[in-house]
């Protein structure tokens, strides 16, 4: 199962996002302040789905070290 894209990291982010929205709804109700978190959570999810897989190759996320 892949880590990025439709993988583990997106699933973890979905659980965290749902928990945050549930906690905010419990504390203050579904008002404009609670709904203002939704676009930010969706932008982070879009980055996980499209940007992170584009940065990785078949072996994983490349980390280059330069030095002697």
N, CA and C atoms as an extended XYZ file, in Angstrom:
204
Properties=species:S:1:pos:R:3:atomname:S:1:resname:S:1:resid:I:1 pbc="F F F"
N         0.856       -1.184        0.000 N   UNK     1
C         0.000        0.000        0.000 CA  UNK     1
C         0.898        1.242        0.000 C   UNK     1
N         0.627        2.179       -0.885 N   UNK     2
C         1.471        3.368       -0.958 CA  UNK     2
C         1.306        4.256        0.276 C   UNK     2
N         2.353        5.020        0.560 N   UNK     3
C         2.309        5.943        1.693 CA  UNK     3
C         1.585        7.224        1.295 C   UNK     3
N         1.905        7.742        0.114 N   UNK     4
C         1.296        8.979       -0.354 CA  UNK     4
C         0.199        8.660       -1.365 C   UNK     4
N        -0.483        9.697       -1.854 N   UNK     5
C        -1.587        9.493       -2.789 CA  UNK     5
C        -2.789        8.965       -2.037 C   UNK     5
N        -3.370        7.896       -2.533 N   UNK     6
C        -4.503        7.281       -1.845 CA  UNK     6
C        -3.987        6.187       -0.918 C   UNK     6
N        -3.068        6.558       -0.043 N   UNK     7
C        -2.431        5.591        0.827 CA  UNK     7
C        -2.605        5.896        2.297 C   UNK     7
N        -1.634        5.468        3.070 N   UNK     8
C        -1.691        5.560        4.522 CA  UNK     8
C        -1.733        7.001        5.035 C   UNK     8
N        -0.928        7.861        4.449 N   UNK     9
C        -0.853        9.238        4.927 CA  UNK     9
C        -2.172        9.973        4.721 C   UNK     9
N        -2.831        9.731        3.603 N   UNK    10
C        -4.129       10.363        3.353 CA  UNK    10
C        -5.181        9.826        4.319 C   UNK    10
N        -5.145        8.527        4.596 N   UNK    11
C        -6.065        7.952        5.571 CA  UNK    11
C        -5.858        8.523        6.961 C   UNK    11
N        -4.604        8.662        7.351 N   UNK    12
C        -4.300        9.271        8.645 CA  UNK    12
C        -4.775       10.719        8.690 C   UNK    12
N        -4.568       11.451        7.596 N   UNK    13
C        -5.015       12.846        7.540 CA  UNK    13
C        -6.542       12.935        7.609 C   UNK    13
N        -7.243       12.012        6.991 N   UNK    14
C        -8.707       12.011        7.043 CA  UNK    14
C        -9.207       11.772        8.464 C   UNK    14
N        -8.558       10.861        9.182 N   UNK    15
C        -8.948       10.595       10.573 CA  UNK    15
C        -8.672       11.814       11.448 C   UNK    15
N        -7.517       12.431       11.282 N   UNK    16
C        -7.177       13.628       12.058 CA  UNK    16
C        -8.144       14.761       11.737 C   UNK    16
N        -8.457       14.961       10.472 N   UNK    17
C        -9.364       16.036       10.068 CA  UNK    17
C       -10.770       15.819       10.618 C   UNK    17
N       -11.255       14.588       10.530 N   UNK    18
C       -12.590       14.297       11.063 CA  UNK    18
C       -12.617       14.490       12.579 C   UNK    18
N       -11.565       14.084       13.250 N   UNK    19
C       -11.489       14.284       14.698 CA  UNK    19
C       -11.456       15.760       15.066 C   UNK    19
N       -10.704       16.544       14.325 N   UNK    20
C       -10.636       17.987       14.592 CA  UNK    20
C       -11.987       18.649       14.369 C   UNK    20
N       -12.648       18.314       13.264 N   UNK    21
C       -13.960       18.906       12.992 CA  UNK    21
C       -15.006       18.468       14.012 C   UNK    21
N       -14.942       17.216       14.453 N   UNK    22
C       -15.876       16.748       15.483 CA  UNK    22
C       -15.636       17.465       16.803 C   UNK    22
N       -14.371       17.641       17.154 N   UNK    23
C       -14.050       18.348       18.401 CA  UNK    23
C       -14.500       19.811       18.338 C   UNK    23
N       -14.262       20.460       17.201 N   UNK    24
C       -14.699       21.854       17.053 CA  UNK    24
C       -16.217       21.964       17.084 C   UNK    24
N       -16.908       21.032       16.462 N   UNK    25
C       -18.376       21.058       16.473 CA  UNK    25
C       -18.910       20.823       17.887 C   UNK    25
N       -18.239       19.971       18.636 N   UNK    26
C       -18.656       19.723       20.017 CA  UNK    26
C       -18.424       20.949       20.895 C   UNK    26
N       -17.301       21.646       20.674 N   UNK    27
C       -16.961       22.805       21.499 CA  UNK    27
C       -17.784       24.046       21.161 C   UNK    27
N       -18.008       24.288       19.868 N   UNK    28
C       -18.635       25.554       19.490 CA  UNK    28
C       -19.798       25.402       18.521 C   UNK    28
N       -20.121       24.197       18.105 N   UNK    29
C       -21.213       24.002       17.159 CA  UNK    29
C       -20.731       24.212       15.729 C   UNK    29
N       -21.601       23.911       14.769 N   UNK    30
C       -21.259       24.108       13.357 CA  UNK    30
C       -21.550       25.552       12.971 C   UNK    30
N       -20.618       26.418       13.266 N   UNK    31
C       -20.761       27.820       12.887 CA  UNK    31
C       -19.721       28.159       11.813 C   UNK    31
N       -19.605       29.415       11.491 N   UNK    32
C       -18.688       29.841       10.430 CA  UNK    32
C       -17.233       29.570       10.798 C   UNK    32
N       -16.909       29.662       12.076 N   UNK    33
C       -15.536       29.396       12.496 CA  UNK    33
C       -15.166       27.932       12.278 C   UNK    33
N       -16.096       27.030       12.557 N   UNK    34
C       -15.840       25.608       12.331 CA  UNK    34
C       -15.687       25.316       10.841 C   UNK    34
N       -16.544       25.873       10.024 N   UNK    35
C       -16.479       25.641        8.576 CA  UNK    35
C       -15.254       26.288        7.940 C   UNK    35
N       -14.637       27.269        8.596 N   UNK    36
C       -13.453       27.906        8.024 CA  UNK    36
C       -12.240       26.972        8.022 C   UNK    36
N       -12.275       25.899        8.790 N   UNK    37
C       -11.184       24.924        8.791 CA  UNK    37
C       -11.243       23.985        7.586 C   UNK    37
N       -12.399       23.818        6.995 N   UNK    38
C       -12.586       22.834        5.927 CA  UNK    38
C       -11.714       23.122        4.704 C   UNK    38
N       -11.626       24.347        4.182 N   UNK    39
C       -10.757       24.569        3.007 CA  UNK    39
C        -9.287       24.266        3.285 C   UNK    39
N        -8.813       24.586        4.464 N   UNK    40
C        -7.416       24.309        4.796 CA  UNK    40
C        -7.175       22.802        4.846 C   UNK    40
N        -8.092       22.072        5.456 N   UNK    41
C        -7.954       20.623        5.530 CA  UNK    41
C        -8.000       19.991        4.145 C   UNK    41
N        -8.843       20.527        3.259 N   UNK    42
C        -8.926       19.998        1.892 CA  UNK    42
C        -7.690       20.329        1.072 C   UNK    42
N        -7.084       21.491        1.291 N   UNK    43
C        -5.856       21.846        0.576 CA  UNK    43
C        -4.725       20.909        0.974 C   UNK    43
N        -4.606       20.615        2.261 N   UNK    44
C        -3.570       19.681        2.712 CA  UNK    44
C        -3.822       18.292        2.123 C   UNK    44
N        -5.076       17.864        2.062 N   UNK    45
C        -5.397       16.571        1.456 CA  UNK    45
C        -5.030       16.560       -0.034 C   UNK    45
N        -5.272       17.653       -0.733 N   UNK    46
C        -4.911       17.731       -2.150 CA  UNK    46
C        -3.398       17.657       -2.336 C   UNK    46
N        -2.645       18.270       -1.446 N   UNK    47
C        -1.183       18.184       -1.508 CA  UNK    47
C        -0.737       16.739       -1.303 C   UNK    47
N        -1.370       16.032       -0.382 N   UNK    48
C        -1.019       14.634       -0.132 CA  UNK    48
C        -1.337       13.770       -1.354 C   UNK    48
N        -2.447       14.047       -2.020 N   UNK    49
C        -2.862       13.214       -3.158 CA  UNK    49
C        -2.045       13.505       -4.402 C   UNK    49
N        -1.776       14.785       -4.719 N   UNK    50
C        -1.160       15.109       -6.002 CA  UNK    50
C         0.295       15.549       -5.919 C   UNK    50
N         0.693       16.326       -4.941 N   UNK    51
C         2.055       16.864       -4.929 CA  UNK    51
C         3.068       15.866       -4.388 C   UNK    51
N         2.795       15.231       -3.274 N   UNK    52
C         3.770       14.313       -2.694 CA  UNK    52
C         4.097       13.118       -3.593 C   UNK    52
N         3.110       12.487       -4.259 N   UNK    53
C         3.497       11.401       -5.176 CA  UNK    53
C         4.342       11.882       -6.354 C   UNK    53
N         4.160       13.129       -6.783 N   UNK    54
C         4.959       13.659       -7.893 CA  UNK    54
C         6.407       13.885       -7.469 C   UNK    54
N         6.644       14.098       -6.182 N   UNK    55
C         8.005       14.316       -5.694 CA  UNK    55
C         8.769       13.016       -5.481 C   UNK    55
N         8.071       11.916       -5.360 N   UNK    56
C         8.701       10.619       -5.066 CA  UNK    56
C         8.928        9.829       -6.342 C   UNK    56
N         9.955        8.977       -6.300 N   UNK    57
C        10.157        8.044       -7.398 CA  UNK    57
C         9.825        6.634       -6.910 C   UNK    57
N        10.243        5.611       -7.641 N   UNK    58
C         9.872        4.240       -7.292 CA  UNK    58
C        10.471        3.782       -5.965 C   UNK    58
N        11.649        4.298       -5.603 N   UNK    59
C        12.320        3.879       -4.390 CA  UNK    59
C        11.844        4.628       -3.163 C   UNK    59
N        11.133        5.725       -3.326 N   UNK    60
C        10.670        6.527       -2.196 CA  UNK    60
C        11.050        7.982       -2.370 C   UNK    60
N        10.985        8.726       -1.285 N   UNK    61
C        11.287       10.156       -1.308 CA  UNK    61
C        12.800       10.339       -1.334 C   UNK    61
N        13.351       10.974       -2.372 N   UNK    62
C        14.809       11.094       -2.482 CA  UNK    62
C        15.377       12.140       -1.528 C   UNK    62
N        16.385       11.752       -0.807 N   UNK    63
C        17.130       12.665        0.073 CA  UNK    63
C        18.584       12.623       -0.392 C   UNK    63
N        19.054       13.742       -0.873 N   UNK    64
C        20.401       13.825       -1.428 CA  UNK    64
C        21.345       14.409       -0.380 C   UNK    64
N        22.484       13.784       -0.224 N   UNK    65
C        23.501       14.312        0.688 CA  UNK    65
C        24.731       14.704       -0.092 C   UNK    65
N        25.218       15.875        0.169 N   UNK    66
C        26.428       16.358       -0.521 CA  UNK    66
C        27.463       16.674        0.539 C   UNK    66
N        28.640       16.259        0.319 N   UNK    67
C        29.716       16.529        1.285 CA  UNK    67
C        30.879       15.604        1.036 C   UNK    67
N        31.796       15.653        1.958 N   UNK    68
C        32.996       14.827        1.762 CA  UNK    68
C        32.989       13.604        2.624 C   UNK    68
